[in-house]
Tab-separated table of C-alpha atoms in Angstrom:
chain	number	residue	atom	x	y	z
A	6	ASP	CA	0.052	-0.014	-0.028
A	7	ALA	CA	0.914	3.709	-0.495
A	8	PRO	CA	2.535	5.569	2.505
A	9	PRO	CA	0.078	7.577	4.612
A	10	ALA	CA	-1.274	10.913	3.348
A	11	PHE	CA	0.773	13.987	4.505
A	12	ASP	CA	-2.193	15.746	5.833
A	13	GLY	CA	-2.290	15.745	9.606
A	14	LEU	CA	0.897	14.053	10.222
A	15	GLU	CA	2.638	17.370	11.390
A	16	THR	CA	-0.109	17.833	14.036
A	17	ARG	CA	0.140	14.268	15.154
A	18	ALA	CA	3.996	14.547	15.631
A	19	LEU	CA	3.460	17.879	17.547
A	20	GLU	CA	1.004	16.264	19.779
A	21	ASN	CA	3.156	13.268	20.534
A	22	HIS	CA	6.584	15.053	21.006
A	23	PRO	CA	7.567	14.789	24.938
A	24	GLU	CA	9.569	18.136	24.958
A	25	LEU	CA	7.279	20.579	22.983
A	26	PRO	CA	4.574	20.828	25.664
A	27	LEU	CA	7.120	21.725	28.342
A	28	ALA	CA	8.711	24.216	26.079
A	29	ALA	CA	5.317	25.772	24.972
A	30	ARG	CA	4.435	26.003	28.670
A	31	ASP	CA	7.641	27.929	29.543
A	32	ALA	CA	7.070	30.271	26.553
A	33	ARG	CA	3.554	30.967	27.760
A	34	TRP	CA	4.757	31.568	31.272
A	35	ALA	CA	7.652	33.823	30.010
A	36	GLU	CA	5.280	35.814	27.941
A	37	ARG	CA	2.868	36.431	30.673
A	38	GLY	CA	5.602	37.519	33.025
A	39	ILE	CA	6.586	40.722	31.175
A	40	PRO	CA	4.686	43.578	29.520
A	41	ALA	CA	3.995	42.989	25.773
A	42	ARG	CA	5.611	46.241	24.970
A	43	SER	CA	8.877	45.083	26.684
A	44	LEU	CA	8.855	41.929	24.464
A	45	GLN	CA	8.345	44.109	21.428
A	46	ILE	CA	11.067	46.340	22.092
A	47	TRP	CA	13.362	43.441	22.417
A	48	ARG	CA	12.191	41.772	19.062
A	49	ASP	CA	12.651	45.114	17.257
A	50	ALA	CA	16.225	45.439	18.529
A	51	VAL	CA	16.882	41.953	17.375
A	52	ALA	CA	15.391	42.569	14.026
A	53	ALA	CA	17.448	45.625	13.549
A	54	ARG	CA	20.688	43.923	14.300
A	55	PHE	CA	20.178	40.555	12.583
A	56	PRO	CA	19.558	40.443	8.715
A	57	SER	CA	16.135	39.316	7.674
A	58	PRO	CA	15.844	35.553	6.157
A	59	ASP	CA	15.145	37.132	2.690
A	60	ALA	CA	18.327	39.180	2.611
A	61	GLY	CA	20.509	36.384	1.252
A	62	LEU	CA	23.857	35.258	2.395
A	63	GLY	CA	25.503	38.646	1.250
A	64	ALA	CA	23.683	40.317	3.992
A	65	LEU	CA	25.344	38.375	6.734
A	66	PRO	CA	27.287	40.121	9.272
A	67	ALA	CA	31.027	39.914	9.418
A	68	ARG	CA	30.878	39.332	13.110
A	69	ALA	CA	28.291	38.300	15.703
A	70	PRO	CA	25.696	41.002	16.261
A	71	MET	CA	25.590	42.419	19.807
A	72	ILE	CA	22.531	44.057	21.504
A	73	ASP	CA	23.524	46.724	23.896
A	74	MET	CA	21.276	46.171	26.755
A	75	ALA	CA	22.305	49.195	28.503
A	76	ARG	CA	20.633	51.192	25.753
A	77	LEU	CA	17.329	49.283	25.783
A	78	PRO	CA	14.569	50.484	27.953
A	79	VAL	CA	13.762	46.991	29.102
A	80	GLY	CA	15.295	44.341	31.594
A	81	HIS	CA	16.950	41.038	31.095
A	82	GLU	CA	13.772	39.351	31.716
A	83	ALA	CA	12.674	40.568	27.929
A	84	ALA	CA	15.526	38.663	26.569
A	85	ALA	CA	14.804	35.557	28.706
A	86	ALA	CA	11.350	35.518	27.671
A	87	ALA	CA	12.201	35.963	23.905
A	88	ARG	CA	14.685	33.142	24.243
A	89	ASP	CA	12.053	30.647	25.772
A	90	ILE	CA	9.513	31.645	22.943
A	91	ALA	CA	12.086	31.271	20.348
A	92	THR	CA	13.141	27.827	21.816
A	93	ALA	CA	9.560	26.561	21.551
A	94	GLU	CA	9.091	27.900	18.148
A	95	GLN	CA	12.420	26.368	16.817
A	96	LEU	CA	11.374	22.953	18.220
A	97	ALA	CA	8.001	23.149	16.513
A	98	VAL	CA	9.831	23.967	13.335
A	99	ARG	CA	12.331	21.193	13.584
A	100	ILE	CA	9.552	18.565	14.455
A	101	ARG	CA	7.755	19.759	11.239
A	102	ASN	CA	10.830	19.289	9.194
A	103	ASP	CA	11.512	15.869	10.582
A	104	VAL	CA	8.100	14.864	9.593
A	105	ARG	CA	8.454	16.162	6.148
A	106	ALA	CA	11.867	14.665	5.610
A	107	ALA	CA	10.647	11.170	6.923
A	108	TRP	CA	7.621	11.241	4.856
A	109	LEU	CA	9.383	12.125	1.623
A	110	ALA	CA	12.009	9.299	2.365
A	111	THR	CA	9.182	7.014	2.969
A	112	HIS	CA	7.441	7.972	-0.240
A	113	ASP	CA	10.543	7.846	-2.302
A	114	ALA	CA	11.575	4.330	-1.018
A	115	TRP	CA	8.009	3.141	-1.655
A	116	ALA	CA	8.081	4.288	-5.225
A	117	LEU	CA	11.480	2.725	-5.910
A	118	ALA	CA	10.296	-0.578	-4.234
A	119	ARG	CA	6.979	-0.481	-6.258
A	120	GLU	CA	8.877	0.194	-9.490
A	121	ALA	CA	11.383	-2.651	-8.828
A	122	GLN	CA	8.591	-5.111	-8.271
A	123	ALA	CA	6.213	-4.089	-10.635
A	124	ARG	CA	8.479	-3.525	-13.735
A	125	VAL	CA	12.142	-4.509	-13.237
A	126	VAL	CA	11.514	-8.034	-11.802
A	127	PRO	CA	8.921	-8.873	-14.369
A	128	LEU	CA	11.061	-7.629	-17.348
A	129	THR	CA	14.181	-9.557	-16.310
A	130	ASP	CA	11.807	-12.653	-15.782
A	131	ALA	CA	10.484	-12.176	-19.323
A	132	LEU	CA	13.915	-11.480	-20.661
A	133	GLN	CA	15.202	-14.726	-19.217
A	134	ASP	CA	12.302	-16.925	-20.378
A	135	GLU	CA	13.008	-15.513	-23.869
A	136	THR	CA	16.676	-16.323	-23.647
A	137	LEU	CA	15.837	-20.027	-22.446
A	138	LEU	CA	13.471	-20.421	-25.461
A	139	ARG	CA	16.181	-19.289	-27.828
A	140	TYR	CA	18.546	-21.725	-26.063
A	141	ASN	CA	16.152	-24.523	-26.523
A	142	GLY	CA	15.950	-23.511	-30.085
A	143	MET	CA	19.760	-23.585	-30.310
A	144	LEU	CA	19.647	-19.749	-30.976
A	145	ALA	CA	21.502	-18.843	-27.767
A	146	SER	CA	24.632	-19.934	-25.890
A	147	THR	CA	25.036	-21.274	-22.537
A	148	TRP	CA	26.754	-18.079	-21.546
A	149	GLU	CA	23.734	-15.983	-22.487
A	150	VAL	CA	21.640	-18.257	-20.284
A	151	LEU	CA	23.968	-17.762	-17.527
A	152	ASP	CA	24.241	-13.973	-17.876
A	153	GLY	CA	20.272	-13.884	-17.943
A	154	ALA	CA	20.160	-15.783	-14.734
A	155	THR	CA	22.740	-13.383	-13.141
A	156	ALA	CA	20.844	-10.442	-14.192
A	157	GLN	CA	17.493	-12.045	-12.911
A	158	ALA	CA	19.085	-12.807	-9.562
A	159	MET	CA	20.327	-9.254	-9.435
A	160	ALA	CA	17.055	-7.660	-10.129
A	161	ARG	CA	15.362	-9.805	-7.531
A	162	ALA	CA	18.079	-8.848	-5.016
A	163	ALA	CA	17.726	-5.064	-5.783
A	164	ALA	CA	13.876	-5.478	-5.462
A	165	HIS	CA	14.151	-7.060	-1.962
A	166	ASP	CA	16.739	-4.380	-0.924
A	167	ALA	CA	14.369	-1.687	-2.241
A	168	LEU	CA	11.464	-3.224	-0.182
A	169	GLY	CA	13.830	-3.403	2.804
A	170	ARG	CA	14.731	0.324	2.613
A	171	PHE	CA	11.165	1.282	2.300
A	172	TRP	CA	10.306	-0.449	5.614
A	173	LEU	CA	13.227	1.098	7.144
A	174	ALA	CA	11.877	4.504	5.983
A	175	HIS	CA	8.437	3.561	7.141
A	176	THR	CA	9.850	2.806	10.604
A	177	GLU	CA	11.715	6.066	10.826
A	178	LEU	CA	8.509	7.983	9.971
A	179	GLN	CA	6.362	5.977	12.720
A	180	ASN	CA	9.231	6.893	15.078
A	181	VAL	CA	8.807	10.537	14.347
A	182	LEU	CA	5.248	10.637	14.523
A	183	ALA	CA	5.641	9.038	17.932
A	184	GLY	CA	7.703	11.941	19.232
A	185	GLY	CA	11.205	10.752	18.217
A	186	GLU	CA	13.919	12.614	16.307
A	187	TYR	CA	14.521	11.877	12.659
A	188	ALA	CA	18.059	10.826	12.220
A	189	GLY	CA	18.079	10.429	8.439
A	190	PRO	CA	17.185	8.087	5.649
A	191	GLU	CA	19.770	5.529	6.466
A	192	ALA	CA	19.347	5.497	10.286
A	193	GLY	CA	17.008	2.545	10.233
A	194	GLY	CA	19.753	0.393	8.334
A	195	ALA	CA	22.619	1.537	10.624
A	196	ARG	CA	20.377	0.900	13.791
A	197	ALA	CA	19.364	-2.508	12.506
A	198	ALA	CA	23.244	-3.236	11.764
A	199	GLY	CA	24.112	-2.048	15.184
A	200	ALA	CA	21.478	-4.391	16.762
A	201	ASN	CA	22.788	-7.419	14.955
A	202	ALA	CA	26.476	-6.686	15.506
A	203	GLY	CA	25.490	-6.512	19.281
A	204	GLY	CA	23.577	-9.759	19.259
A	205	HIS	CA	26.628	-11.850	18.168
């Protein structure tokens, strides 16, 4: 079957992540603890010192931007509150990115496995059957039959490998949806290899 539809997966991962509710709670408490004007002054100061995301790499500062707290009419609590809010927002963005990356990896692995099983393997089987018919009619050599059998075996091995990669990607997606971190498309294979090595 095809991988699950993408709609709703981000929400599911956000709800299941163990750290996001704590970060969101800290952000809410920090935001309530200071006047909204103080937080806005701090955000304006940060926006003035840091380039906007649309400015491109050419607008990056040559050295780390510094904010002179002595010149701002707000206390350090505004910076702490802004940091807590940014931490929660950054975590939510990372979770969404993990879901998208894991889903795309699963979808790509599924497409490759489906192509291998539905087209590549049947094609090599048909070619080998044709080679055997030609061999029986003394129109093909033994070497052609052996080459065809080798290609057939390699196609089947590749199809099994593609199917295995799909299931590893599917497992990684389920891990992300359950609140785990996405470690990359090859993480499932590395994890399985580590488990096998530890069992010997």
